[in-house]
PDB file of C-alpha atoms in Angstrom:
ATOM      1  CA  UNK P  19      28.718   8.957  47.340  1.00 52.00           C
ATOM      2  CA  UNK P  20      25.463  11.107  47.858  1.00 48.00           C
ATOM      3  CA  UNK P  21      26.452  13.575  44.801  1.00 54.00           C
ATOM      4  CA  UNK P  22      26.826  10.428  42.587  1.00 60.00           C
ATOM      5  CA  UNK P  23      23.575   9.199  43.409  1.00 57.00           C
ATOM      6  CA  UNK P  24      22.047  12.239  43.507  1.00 47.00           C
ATOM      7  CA  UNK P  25      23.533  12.384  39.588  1.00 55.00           C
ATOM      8  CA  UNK P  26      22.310   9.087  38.781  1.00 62.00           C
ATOM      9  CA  UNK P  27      18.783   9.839  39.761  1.00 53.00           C
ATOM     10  CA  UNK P  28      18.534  12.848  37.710  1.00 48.00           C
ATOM     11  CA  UNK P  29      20.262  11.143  34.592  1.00 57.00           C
ATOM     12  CA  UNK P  30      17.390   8.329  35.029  1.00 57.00           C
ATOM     13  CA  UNK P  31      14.975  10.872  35.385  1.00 55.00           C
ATOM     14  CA  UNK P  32      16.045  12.359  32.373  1.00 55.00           C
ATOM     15  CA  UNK P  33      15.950   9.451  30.277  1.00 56.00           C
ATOM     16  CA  UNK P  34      12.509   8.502  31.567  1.00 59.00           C
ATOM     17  CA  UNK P  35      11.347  11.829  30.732  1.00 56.00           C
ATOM     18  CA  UNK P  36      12.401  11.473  26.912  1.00 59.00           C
ATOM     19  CA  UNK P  37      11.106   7.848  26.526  1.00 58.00           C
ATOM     20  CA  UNK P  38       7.515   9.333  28.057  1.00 56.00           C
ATOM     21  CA  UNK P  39       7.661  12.218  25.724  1.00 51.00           C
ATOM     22  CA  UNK P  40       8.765  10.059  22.686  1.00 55.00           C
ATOM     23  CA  UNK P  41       5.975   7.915  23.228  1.00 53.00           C
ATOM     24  CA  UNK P  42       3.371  10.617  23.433  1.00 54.00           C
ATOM     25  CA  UNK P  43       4.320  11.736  20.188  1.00 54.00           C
ATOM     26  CA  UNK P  44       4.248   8.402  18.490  1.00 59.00           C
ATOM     27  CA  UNK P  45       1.930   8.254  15.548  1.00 56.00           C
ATOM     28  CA  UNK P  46      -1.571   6.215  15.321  1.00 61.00           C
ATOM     29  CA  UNK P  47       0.899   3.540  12.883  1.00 59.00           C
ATOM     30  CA  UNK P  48       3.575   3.341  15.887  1.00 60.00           C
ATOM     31  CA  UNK P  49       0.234   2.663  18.307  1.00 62.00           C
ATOM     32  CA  UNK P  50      -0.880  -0.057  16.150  1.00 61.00           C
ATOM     33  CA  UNK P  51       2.282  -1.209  15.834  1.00 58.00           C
ATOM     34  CA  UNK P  52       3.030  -0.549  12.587  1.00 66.00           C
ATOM     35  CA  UNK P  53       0.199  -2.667  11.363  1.00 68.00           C
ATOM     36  CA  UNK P  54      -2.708  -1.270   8.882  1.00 68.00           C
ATOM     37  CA  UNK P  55      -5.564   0.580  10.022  1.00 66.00           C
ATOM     38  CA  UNK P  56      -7.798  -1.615  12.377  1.00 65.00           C
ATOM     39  CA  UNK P  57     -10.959  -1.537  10.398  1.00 84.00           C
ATOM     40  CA  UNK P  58     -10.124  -2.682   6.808  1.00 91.00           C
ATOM     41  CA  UNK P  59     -12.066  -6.149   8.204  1.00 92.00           C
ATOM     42  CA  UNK P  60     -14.126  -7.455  10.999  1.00 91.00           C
ATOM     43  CA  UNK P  61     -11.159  -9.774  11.805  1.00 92.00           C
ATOM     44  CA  UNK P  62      -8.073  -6.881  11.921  1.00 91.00           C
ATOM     45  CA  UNK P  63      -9.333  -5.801  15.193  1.00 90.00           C
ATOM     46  CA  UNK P  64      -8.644  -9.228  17.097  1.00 90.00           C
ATOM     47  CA  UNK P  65      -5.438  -9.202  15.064  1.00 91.00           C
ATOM     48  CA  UNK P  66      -4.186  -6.258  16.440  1.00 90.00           C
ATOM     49  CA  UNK P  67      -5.262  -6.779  19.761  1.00 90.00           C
ATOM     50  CA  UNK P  68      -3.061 -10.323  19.999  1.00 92.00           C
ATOM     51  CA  UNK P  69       0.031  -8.439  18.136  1.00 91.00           C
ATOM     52  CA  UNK P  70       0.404  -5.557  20.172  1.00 90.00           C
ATOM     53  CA  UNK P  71      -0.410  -7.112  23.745  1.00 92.00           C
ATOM     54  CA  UNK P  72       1.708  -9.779  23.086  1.00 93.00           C
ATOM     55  CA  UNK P  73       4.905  -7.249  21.985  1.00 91.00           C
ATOM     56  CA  UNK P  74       3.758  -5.722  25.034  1.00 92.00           C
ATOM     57  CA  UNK P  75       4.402  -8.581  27.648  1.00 93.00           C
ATOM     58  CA  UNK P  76       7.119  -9.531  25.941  1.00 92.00           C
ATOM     59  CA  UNK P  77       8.651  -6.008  26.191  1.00 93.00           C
ATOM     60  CA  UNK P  78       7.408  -6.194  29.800  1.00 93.00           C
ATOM     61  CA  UNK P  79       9.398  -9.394  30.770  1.00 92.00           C
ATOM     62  CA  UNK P  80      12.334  -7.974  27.994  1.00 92.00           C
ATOM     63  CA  UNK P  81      12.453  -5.130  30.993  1.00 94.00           C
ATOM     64  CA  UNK P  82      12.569  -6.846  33.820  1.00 91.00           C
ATOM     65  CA  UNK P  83      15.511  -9.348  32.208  1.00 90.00           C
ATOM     66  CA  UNK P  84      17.505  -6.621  31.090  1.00 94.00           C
ATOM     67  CA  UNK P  85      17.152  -4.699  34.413  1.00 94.00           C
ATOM     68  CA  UNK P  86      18.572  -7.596  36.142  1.00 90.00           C
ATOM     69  CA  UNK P  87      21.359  -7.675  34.019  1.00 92.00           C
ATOM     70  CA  UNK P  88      22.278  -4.186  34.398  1.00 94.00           C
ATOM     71  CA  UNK P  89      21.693  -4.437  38.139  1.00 91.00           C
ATOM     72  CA  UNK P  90      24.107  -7.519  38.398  1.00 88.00           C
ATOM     73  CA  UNK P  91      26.720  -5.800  36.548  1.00 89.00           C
ATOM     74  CA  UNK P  92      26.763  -2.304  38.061  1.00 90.00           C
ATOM     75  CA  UNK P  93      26.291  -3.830  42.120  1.00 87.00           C
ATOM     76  CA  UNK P  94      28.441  -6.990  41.482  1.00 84.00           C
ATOM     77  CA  UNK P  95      31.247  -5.643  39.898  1.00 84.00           C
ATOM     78  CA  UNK P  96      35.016  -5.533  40.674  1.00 82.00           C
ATOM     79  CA  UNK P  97      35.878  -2.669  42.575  1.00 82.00           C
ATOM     80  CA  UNK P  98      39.245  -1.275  43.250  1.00 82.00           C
ATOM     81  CA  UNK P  99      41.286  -3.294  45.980  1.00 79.00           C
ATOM     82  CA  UNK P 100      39.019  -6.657  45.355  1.00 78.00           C
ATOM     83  CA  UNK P 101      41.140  -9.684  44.799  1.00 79.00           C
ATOM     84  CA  UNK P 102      40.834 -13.120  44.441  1.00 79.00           C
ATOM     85  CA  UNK P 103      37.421 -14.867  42.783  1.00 80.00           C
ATOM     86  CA  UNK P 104      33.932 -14.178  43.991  1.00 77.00           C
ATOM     87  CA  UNK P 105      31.990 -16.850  45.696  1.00 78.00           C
ATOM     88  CA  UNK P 106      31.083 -19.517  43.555  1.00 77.00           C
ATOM     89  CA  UNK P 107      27.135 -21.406  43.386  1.00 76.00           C
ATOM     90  CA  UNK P 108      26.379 -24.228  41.474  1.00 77.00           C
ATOM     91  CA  UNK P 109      22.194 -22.821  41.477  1.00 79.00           C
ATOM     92  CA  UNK P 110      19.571 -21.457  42.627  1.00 83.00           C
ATOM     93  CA  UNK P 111      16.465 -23.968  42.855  1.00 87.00           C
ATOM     94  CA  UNK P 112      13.910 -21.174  43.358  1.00 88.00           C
ATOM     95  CA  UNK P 113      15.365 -19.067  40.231  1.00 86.00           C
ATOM     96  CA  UNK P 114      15.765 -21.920  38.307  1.00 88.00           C
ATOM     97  CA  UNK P 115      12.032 -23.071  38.804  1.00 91.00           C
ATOM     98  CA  UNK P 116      11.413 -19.345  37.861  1.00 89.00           C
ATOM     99  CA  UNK P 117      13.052 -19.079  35.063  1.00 86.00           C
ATOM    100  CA  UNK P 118      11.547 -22.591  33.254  1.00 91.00           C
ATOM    101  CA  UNK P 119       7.792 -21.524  34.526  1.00 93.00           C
ATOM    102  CA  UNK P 120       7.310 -18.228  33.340  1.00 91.00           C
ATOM    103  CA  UNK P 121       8.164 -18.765  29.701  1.00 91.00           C
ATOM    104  CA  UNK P 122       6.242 -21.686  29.930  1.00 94.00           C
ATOM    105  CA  UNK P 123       2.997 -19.859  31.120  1.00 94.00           C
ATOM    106  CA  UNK P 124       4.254 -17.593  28.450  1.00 94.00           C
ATOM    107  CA  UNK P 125       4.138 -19.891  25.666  1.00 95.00           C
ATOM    108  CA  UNK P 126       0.722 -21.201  27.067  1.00 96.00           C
ATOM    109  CA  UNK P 127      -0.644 -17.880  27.167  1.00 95.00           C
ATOM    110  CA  UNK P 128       0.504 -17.193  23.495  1.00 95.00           C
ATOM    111  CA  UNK P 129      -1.363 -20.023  21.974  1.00 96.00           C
ATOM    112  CA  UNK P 130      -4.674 -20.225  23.944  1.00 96.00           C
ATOM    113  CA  UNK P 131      -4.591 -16.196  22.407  1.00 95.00           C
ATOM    114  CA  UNK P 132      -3.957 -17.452  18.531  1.00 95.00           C
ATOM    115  CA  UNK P 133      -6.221 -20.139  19.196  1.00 95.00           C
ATOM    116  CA  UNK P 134      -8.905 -18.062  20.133  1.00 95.00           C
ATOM    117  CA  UNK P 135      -8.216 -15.296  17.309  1.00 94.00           C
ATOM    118  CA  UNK P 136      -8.070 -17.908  14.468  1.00 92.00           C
ATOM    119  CA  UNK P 137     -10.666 -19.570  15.471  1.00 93.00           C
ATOM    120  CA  UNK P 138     -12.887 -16.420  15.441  1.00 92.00           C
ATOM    121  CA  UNK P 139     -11.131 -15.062  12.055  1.00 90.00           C
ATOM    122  CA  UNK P 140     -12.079 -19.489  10.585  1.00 91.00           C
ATOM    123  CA  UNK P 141     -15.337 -19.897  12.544  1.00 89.00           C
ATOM    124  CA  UNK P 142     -17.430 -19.317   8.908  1.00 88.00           C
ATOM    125  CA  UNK P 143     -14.159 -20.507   6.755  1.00 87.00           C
ATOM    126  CA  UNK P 144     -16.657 -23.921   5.929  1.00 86.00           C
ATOM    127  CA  UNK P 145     -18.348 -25.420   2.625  1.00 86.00           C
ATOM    128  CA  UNK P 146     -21.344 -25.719   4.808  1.00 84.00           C
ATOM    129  CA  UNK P 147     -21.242 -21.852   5.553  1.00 88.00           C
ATOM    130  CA  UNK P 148     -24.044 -20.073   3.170  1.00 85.00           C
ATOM    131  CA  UNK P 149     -24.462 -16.609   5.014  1.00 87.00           C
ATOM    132  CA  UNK P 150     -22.466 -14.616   2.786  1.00 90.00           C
ATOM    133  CA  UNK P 151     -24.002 -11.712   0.997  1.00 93.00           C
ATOM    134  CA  UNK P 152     -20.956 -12.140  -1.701  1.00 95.00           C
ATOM    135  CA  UNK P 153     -19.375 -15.118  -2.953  1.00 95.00           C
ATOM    136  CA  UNK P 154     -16.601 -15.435  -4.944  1.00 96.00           C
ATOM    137  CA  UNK P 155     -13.875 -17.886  -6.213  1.00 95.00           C
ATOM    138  CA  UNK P 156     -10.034 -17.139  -6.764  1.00 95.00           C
ATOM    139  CA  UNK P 157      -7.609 -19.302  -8.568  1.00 93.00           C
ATOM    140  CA  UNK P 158      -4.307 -18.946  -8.385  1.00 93.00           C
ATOM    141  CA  UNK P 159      -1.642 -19.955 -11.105  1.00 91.00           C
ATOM    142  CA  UNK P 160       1.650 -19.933 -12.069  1.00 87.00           C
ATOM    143  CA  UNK P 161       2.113 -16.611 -11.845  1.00 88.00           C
ATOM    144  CA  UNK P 162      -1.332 -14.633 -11.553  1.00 90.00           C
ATOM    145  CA  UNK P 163      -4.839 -15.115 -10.467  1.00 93.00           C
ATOM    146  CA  UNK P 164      -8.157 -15.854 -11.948  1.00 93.00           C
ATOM    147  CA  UNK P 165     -11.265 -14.121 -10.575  1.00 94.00           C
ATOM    148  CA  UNK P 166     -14.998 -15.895 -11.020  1.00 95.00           C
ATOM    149  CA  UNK P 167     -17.958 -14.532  -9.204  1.00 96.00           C
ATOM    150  CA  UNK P 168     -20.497 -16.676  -8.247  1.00 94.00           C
ATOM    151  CA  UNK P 169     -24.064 -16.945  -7.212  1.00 91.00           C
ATOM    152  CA  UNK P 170     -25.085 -16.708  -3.395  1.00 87.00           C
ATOM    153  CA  UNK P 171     -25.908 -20.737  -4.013  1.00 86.00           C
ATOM    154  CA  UNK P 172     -22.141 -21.341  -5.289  1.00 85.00           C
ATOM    155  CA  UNK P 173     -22.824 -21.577  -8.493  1.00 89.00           C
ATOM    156  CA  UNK P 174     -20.916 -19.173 -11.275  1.00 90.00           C
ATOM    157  CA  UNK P 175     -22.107 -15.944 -12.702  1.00 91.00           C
ATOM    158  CA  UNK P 176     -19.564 -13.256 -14.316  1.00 93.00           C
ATOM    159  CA  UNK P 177     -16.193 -13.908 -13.764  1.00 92.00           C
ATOM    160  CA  UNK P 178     -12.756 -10.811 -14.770  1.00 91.00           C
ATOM    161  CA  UNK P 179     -10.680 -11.491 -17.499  1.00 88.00           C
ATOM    162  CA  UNK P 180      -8.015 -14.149 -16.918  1.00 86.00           C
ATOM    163  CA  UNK P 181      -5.618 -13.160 -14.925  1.00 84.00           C
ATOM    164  CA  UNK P 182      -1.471 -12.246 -16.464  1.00 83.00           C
ATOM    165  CA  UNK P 183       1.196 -11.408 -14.157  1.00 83.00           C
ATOM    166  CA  UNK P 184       2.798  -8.286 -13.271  1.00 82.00           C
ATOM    167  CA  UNK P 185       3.957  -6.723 -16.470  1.00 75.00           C
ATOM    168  CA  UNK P 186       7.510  -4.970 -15.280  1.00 69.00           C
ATOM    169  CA  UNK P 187       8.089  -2.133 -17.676  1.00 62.00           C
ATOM    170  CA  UNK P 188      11.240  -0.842 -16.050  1.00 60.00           C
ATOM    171  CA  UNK P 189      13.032  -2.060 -13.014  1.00 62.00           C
ATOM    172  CA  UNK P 190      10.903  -2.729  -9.798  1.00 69.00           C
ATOM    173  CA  UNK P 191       7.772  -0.458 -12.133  1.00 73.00           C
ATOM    174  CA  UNK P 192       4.831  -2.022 -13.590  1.00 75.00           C
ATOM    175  CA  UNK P 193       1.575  -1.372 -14.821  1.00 77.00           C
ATOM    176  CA  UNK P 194      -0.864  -1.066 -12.185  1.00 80.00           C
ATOM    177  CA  UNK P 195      -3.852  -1.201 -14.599  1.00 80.00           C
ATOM    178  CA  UNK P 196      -2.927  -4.308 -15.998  1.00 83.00           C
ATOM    179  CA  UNK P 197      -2.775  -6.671 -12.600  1.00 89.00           C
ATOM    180  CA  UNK P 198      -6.416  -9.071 -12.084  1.00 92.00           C
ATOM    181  CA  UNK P 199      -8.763  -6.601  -9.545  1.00 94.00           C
ATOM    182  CA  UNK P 200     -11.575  -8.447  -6.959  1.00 96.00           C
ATOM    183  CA  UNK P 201     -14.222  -5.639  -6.758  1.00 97.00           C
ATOM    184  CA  UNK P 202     -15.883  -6.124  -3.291  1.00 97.00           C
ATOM    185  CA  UNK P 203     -18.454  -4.671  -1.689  1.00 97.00           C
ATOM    186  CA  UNK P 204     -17.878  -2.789   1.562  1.00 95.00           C
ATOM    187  CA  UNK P 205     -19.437  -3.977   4.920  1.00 94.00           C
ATOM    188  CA  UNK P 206     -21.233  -7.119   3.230  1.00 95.00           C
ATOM    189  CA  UNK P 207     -19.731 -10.321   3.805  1.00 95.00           C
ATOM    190  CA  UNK P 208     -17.722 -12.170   1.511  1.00 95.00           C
ATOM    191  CA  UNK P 209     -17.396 -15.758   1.234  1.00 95.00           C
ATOM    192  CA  UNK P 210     -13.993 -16.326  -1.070  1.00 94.00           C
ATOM    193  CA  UNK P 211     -13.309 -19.800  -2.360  1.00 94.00           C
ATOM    194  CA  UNK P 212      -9.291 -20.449  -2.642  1.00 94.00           C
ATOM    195  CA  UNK P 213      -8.448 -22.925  -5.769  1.00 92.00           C
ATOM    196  CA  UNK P 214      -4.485 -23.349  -6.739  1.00 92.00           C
ATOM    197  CA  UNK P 215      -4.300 -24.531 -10.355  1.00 89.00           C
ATOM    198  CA  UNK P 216      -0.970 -26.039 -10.392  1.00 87.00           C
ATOM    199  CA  UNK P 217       1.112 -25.753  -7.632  1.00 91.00           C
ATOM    200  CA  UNK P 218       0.934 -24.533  -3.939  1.00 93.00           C
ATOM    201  CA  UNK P 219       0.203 -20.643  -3.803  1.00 96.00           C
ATOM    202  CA  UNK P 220      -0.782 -18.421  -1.069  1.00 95.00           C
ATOM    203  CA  UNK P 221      -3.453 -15.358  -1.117  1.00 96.00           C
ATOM    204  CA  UNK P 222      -2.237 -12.791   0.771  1.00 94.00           C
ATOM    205  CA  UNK P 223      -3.541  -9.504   1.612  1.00 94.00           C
ATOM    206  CA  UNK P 224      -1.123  -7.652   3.871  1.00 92.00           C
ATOM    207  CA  UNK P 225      -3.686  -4.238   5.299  1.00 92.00           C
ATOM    208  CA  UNK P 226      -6.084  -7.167   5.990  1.00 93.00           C
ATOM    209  CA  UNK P 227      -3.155  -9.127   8.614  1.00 92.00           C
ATOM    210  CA  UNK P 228      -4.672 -12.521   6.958  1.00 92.00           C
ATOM    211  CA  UNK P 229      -3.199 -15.252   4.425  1.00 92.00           C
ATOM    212  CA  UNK P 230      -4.476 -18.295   2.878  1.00 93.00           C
ATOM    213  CA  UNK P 231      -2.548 -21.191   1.561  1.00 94.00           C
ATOM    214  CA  UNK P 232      -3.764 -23.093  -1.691  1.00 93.00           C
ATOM    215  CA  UNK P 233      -3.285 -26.264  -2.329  1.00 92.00           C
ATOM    216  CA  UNK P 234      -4.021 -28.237  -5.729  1.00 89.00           C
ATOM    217  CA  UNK P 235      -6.521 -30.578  -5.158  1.00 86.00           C
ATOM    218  CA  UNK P 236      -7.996 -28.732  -2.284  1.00 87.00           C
ATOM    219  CA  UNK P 237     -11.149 -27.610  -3.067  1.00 86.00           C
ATOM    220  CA  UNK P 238     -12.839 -26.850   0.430  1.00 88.00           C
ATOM    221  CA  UNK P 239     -10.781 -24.032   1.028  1.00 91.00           C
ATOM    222  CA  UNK P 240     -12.337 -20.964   2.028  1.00 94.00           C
ATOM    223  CA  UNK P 241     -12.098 -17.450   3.875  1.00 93.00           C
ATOM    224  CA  UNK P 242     -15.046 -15.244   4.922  1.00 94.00           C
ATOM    225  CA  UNK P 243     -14.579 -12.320   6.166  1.00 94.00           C
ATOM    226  CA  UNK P 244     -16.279  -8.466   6.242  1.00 94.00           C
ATOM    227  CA  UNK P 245     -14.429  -5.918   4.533  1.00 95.00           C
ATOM    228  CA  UNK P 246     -14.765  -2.388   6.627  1.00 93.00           C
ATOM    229  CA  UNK P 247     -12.895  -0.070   4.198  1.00 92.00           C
ATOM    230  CA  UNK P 248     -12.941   1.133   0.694  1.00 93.00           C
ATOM    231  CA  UNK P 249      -9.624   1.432  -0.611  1.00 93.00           C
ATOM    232  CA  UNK P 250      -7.487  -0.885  -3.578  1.00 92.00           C
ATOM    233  CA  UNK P 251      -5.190  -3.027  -1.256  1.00 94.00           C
ATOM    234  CA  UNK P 252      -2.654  -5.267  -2.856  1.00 93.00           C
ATOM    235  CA  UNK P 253      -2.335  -9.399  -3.175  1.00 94.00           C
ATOM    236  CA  UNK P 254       0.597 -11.114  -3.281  1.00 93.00           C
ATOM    237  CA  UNK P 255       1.463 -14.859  -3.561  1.00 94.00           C
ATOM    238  CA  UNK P 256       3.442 -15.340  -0.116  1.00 94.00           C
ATOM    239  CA  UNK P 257       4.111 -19.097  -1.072  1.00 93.00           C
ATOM    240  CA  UNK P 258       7.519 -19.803  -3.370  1.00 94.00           C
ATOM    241  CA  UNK P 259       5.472 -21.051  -6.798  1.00 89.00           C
ATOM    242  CA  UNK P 260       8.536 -20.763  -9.621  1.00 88.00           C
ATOM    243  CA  UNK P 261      10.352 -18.758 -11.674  1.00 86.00           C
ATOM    244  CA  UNK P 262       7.812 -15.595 -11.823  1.00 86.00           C
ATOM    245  CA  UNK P 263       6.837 -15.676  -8.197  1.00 91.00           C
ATOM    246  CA  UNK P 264       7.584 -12.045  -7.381  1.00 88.00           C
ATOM    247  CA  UNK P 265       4.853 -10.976 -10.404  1.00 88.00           C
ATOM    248  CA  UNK P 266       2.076 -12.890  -9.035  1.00 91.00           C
ATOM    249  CA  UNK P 267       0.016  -9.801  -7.815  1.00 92.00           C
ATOM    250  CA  UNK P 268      -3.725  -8.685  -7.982  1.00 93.00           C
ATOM    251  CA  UNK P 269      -5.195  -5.993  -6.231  1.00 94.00           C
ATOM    252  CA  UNK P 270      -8.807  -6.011  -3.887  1.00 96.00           C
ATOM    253  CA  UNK P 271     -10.676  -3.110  -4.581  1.00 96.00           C
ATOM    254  CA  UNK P 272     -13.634  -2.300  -2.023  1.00 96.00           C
ATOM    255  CA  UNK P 273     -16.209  -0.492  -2.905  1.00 96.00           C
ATOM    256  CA  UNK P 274     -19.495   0.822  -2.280  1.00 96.00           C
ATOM    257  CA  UNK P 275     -22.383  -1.875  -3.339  1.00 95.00           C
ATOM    258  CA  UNK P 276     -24.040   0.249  -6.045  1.00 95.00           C
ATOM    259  CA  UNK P 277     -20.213   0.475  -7.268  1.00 96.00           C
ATOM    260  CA  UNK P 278     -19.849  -2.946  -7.127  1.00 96.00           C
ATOM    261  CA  UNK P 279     -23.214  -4.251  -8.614  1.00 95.00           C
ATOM    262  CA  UNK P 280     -22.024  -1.909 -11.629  1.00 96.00           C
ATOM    263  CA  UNK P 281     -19.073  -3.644 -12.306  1.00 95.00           C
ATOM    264  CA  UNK P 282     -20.753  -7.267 -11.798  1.00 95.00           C
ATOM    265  CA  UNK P 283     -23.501  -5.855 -14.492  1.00 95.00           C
ATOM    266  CA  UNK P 284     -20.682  -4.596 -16.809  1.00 95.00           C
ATOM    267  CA  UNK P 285     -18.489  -7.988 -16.623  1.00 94.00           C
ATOM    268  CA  UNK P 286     -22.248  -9.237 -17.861  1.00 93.00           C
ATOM    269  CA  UNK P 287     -22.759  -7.041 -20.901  1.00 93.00           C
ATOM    270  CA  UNK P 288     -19.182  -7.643 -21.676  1.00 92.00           C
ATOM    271  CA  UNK P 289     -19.603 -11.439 -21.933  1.00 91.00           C
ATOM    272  CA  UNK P 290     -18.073 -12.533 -19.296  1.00 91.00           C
ATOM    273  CA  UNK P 291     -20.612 -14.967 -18.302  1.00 91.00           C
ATOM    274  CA  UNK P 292     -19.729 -18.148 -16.802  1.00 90.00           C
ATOM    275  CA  UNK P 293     -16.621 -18.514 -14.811  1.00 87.00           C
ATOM    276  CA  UNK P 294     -12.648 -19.346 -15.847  1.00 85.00           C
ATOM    277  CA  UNK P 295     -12.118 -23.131 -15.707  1.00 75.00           C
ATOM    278  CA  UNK P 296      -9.139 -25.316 -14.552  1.00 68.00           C
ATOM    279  CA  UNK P 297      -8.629 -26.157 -17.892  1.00 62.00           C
ATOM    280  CA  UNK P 298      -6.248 -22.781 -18.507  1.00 53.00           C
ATOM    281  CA  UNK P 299      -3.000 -23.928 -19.864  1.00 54.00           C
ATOM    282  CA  UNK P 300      -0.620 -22.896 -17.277  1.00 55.00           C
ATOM    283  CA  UNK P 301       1.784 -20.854 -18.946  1.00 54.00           C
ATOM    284  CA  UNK P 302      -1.424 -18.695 -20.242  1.00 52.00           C
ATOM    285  CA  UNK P 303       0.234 -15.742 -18.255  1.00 50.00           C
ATOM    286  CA  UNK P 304       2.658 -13.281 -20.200  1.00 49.00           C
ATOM    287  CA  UNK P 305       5.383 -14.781 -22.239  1.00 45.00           C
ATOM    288  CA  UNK P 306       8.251 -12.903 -23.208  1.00 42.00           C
ATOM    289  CA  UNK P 307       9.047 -14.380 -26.639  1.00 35.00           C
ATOM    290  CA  UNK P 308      11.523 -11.450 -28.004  1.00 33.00           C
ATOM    291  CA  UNK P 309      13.676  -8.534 -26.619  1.00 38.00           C
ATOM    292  CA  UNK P 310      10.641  -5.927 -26.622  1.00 40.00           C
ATOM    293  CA  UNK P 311       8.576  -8.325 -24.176  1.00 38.00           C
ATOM    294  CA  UNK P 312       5.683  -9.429 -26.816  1.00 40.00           C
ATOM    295  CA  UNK P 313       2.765 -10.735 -25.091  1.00 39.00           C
ATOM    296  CA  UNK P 314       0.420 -13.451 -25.759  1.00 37.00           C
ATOM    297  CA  UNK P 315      -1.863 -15.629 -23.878  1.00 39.00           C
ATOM    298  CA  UNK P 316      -4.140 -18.500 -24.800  1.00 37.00           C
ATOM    299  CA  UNK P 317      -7.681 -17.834 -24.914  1.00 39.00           C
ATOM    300  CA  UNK P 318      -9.377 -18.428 -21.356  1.00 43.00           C
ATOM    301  CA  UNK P 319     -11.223 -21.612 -21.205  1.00 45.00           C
ATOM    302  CA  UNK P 320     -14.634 -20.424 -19.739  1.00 49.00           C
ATOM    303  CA  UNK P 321     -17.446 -22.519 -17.959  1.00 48.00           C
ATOM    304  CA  UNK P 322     -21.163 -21.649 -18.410  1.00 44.00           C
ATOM    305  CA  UNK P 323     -23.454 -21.870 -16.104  1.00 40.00           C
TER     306      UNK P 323
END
């Protein structure tokens, strides 16, 4: 009986040893918990935080319940010469009260945490909100995404060319170059207005952990936030819009702000004054009108200031 438990202690030992070692060796992405790189925004941090500390109580009471569970089996099970049925117990008041109290201070817990990080991440989401050193407007459509850049008072200045969806020029490939690009400037903060043209869309950029629905009809939808990082991180549409769904991306490029007040002064000498209206017909994006994928789009109804 001694050897045995003697045996058992090592093997535990041994596995604790290996789960210590494996997670000394896990990778910043694995500490993160898989999530992007903390500082692509003033809000990822906060993100983070709530994601991993709540994995990590849950893990914690996961541990504990599964313990149990092994201990119940291992000390209450049938042993050679038992017969009959064990004991039988209707409950156990105490355990009972247990088990309904902690999840509940669980659940609790949970939201009064989201609460608090969403409300930080929304405090400056407002109309009434005119801090931002950058403001911009983007519109989604069926199936891509119009760009307009406005004034610090709201009002439009340059605006990108009008958005076309994901051209697919073999399998899951497209062209990169192609897809509508929001240039923004890194560590000034940005003030994005969310318009849906025709039907509900949703702007989604995954490295910054944040989405936005957009809703037609909505207009006093917004997002501010402080990029951190330069770097090209993708958008995608998370809400179901129709038949092209899975094309509707565009790409956020941050940059440094002599970068980006370059590319607001070239949109300028281009002609791109003014900003893309609502007035787009909404099957401007890329038709596919015969077998070698022709494209054509109507000419962007534009909006001077």
């Amino acid at each position: 009986m001694v050897r045995s438990r003697v045996k058992r202690a090592v093997a535990a030992s041994g596995v604790l040893g290996i789960a210590a070692l494996a997670l000394s060796g896990c990778s910043d992405d694995a500490k993160r918990g898989f999530l992007p790189a903390s500082d692509t925004t003033d809000h990822t941090q906060q993100i983070t935080d709530l994601w991993v500390h709540s994995w990590v109580v849950l893990l914690g009471v996961g541990l504990v319940v599964w313990g149990l569970v092994v201990w119940c089996v291992v000390v209450y099970r049938r042993r050679k010469g038992d017969t009959g049925v064990p004991s039988q117990t209707r409950y156990n008041l105490p355990i009972e009260v247990l088990y309904t109290a902690v999840p509940f201070v669980l659940i609790i817990g949970f939201f009064i945490a989201t609460v608090h990080v969403q409300s930080a991440t929304e405090a400056k989401a407002t109309p009434a909100y005119d801090g931002a050193d950058v403001q911009v407007q983007v519109v989604g459509k069926q199936w891509s995404w119009d760009i307009n850049y406005l004034t610090t008072a709201g009002d439009p200045d340059v605006h990108e060319d009008a958005g076309i969806q994901a051209d697919y020029v073999s399998g899951p490939t497209f062209d990169e170059s192609k897809l509508p690009t929001l240039y923004l400037p890194v560590n000034k903060e940005v003030k994005i207005k969310l318009d849906a043209r025709d039907v509900a869309h949703s702007f989604w950029v995954p490295q910054f952990l944040y989405k936005k629905d957009l809703l037609p009809g909505v207009h006093n939808n917004y997002w501010t936030f402080t990029p951190e990082k330069e770097g090209t991180f993708p958008v995608k549409c998370a809400e179901l819009c129709g038949e092209y769904h899975s094309m509707m991306l565009m790409n956020v490029k941050v940059v440094s702000d002599s970068e980006y007040q370059t590319h607001i002064a070239e949109l300028r000498e281009r002609g791109n004054t003014g900003a893309l209206g609502h007035e787009l017909d909404r099957r401007q994006d890329l038709k596919y009108n015969s077998d070698d994928a022709e494209h054509t789009h109507s000419a962007a109804a534009v909006t001077e200031n």
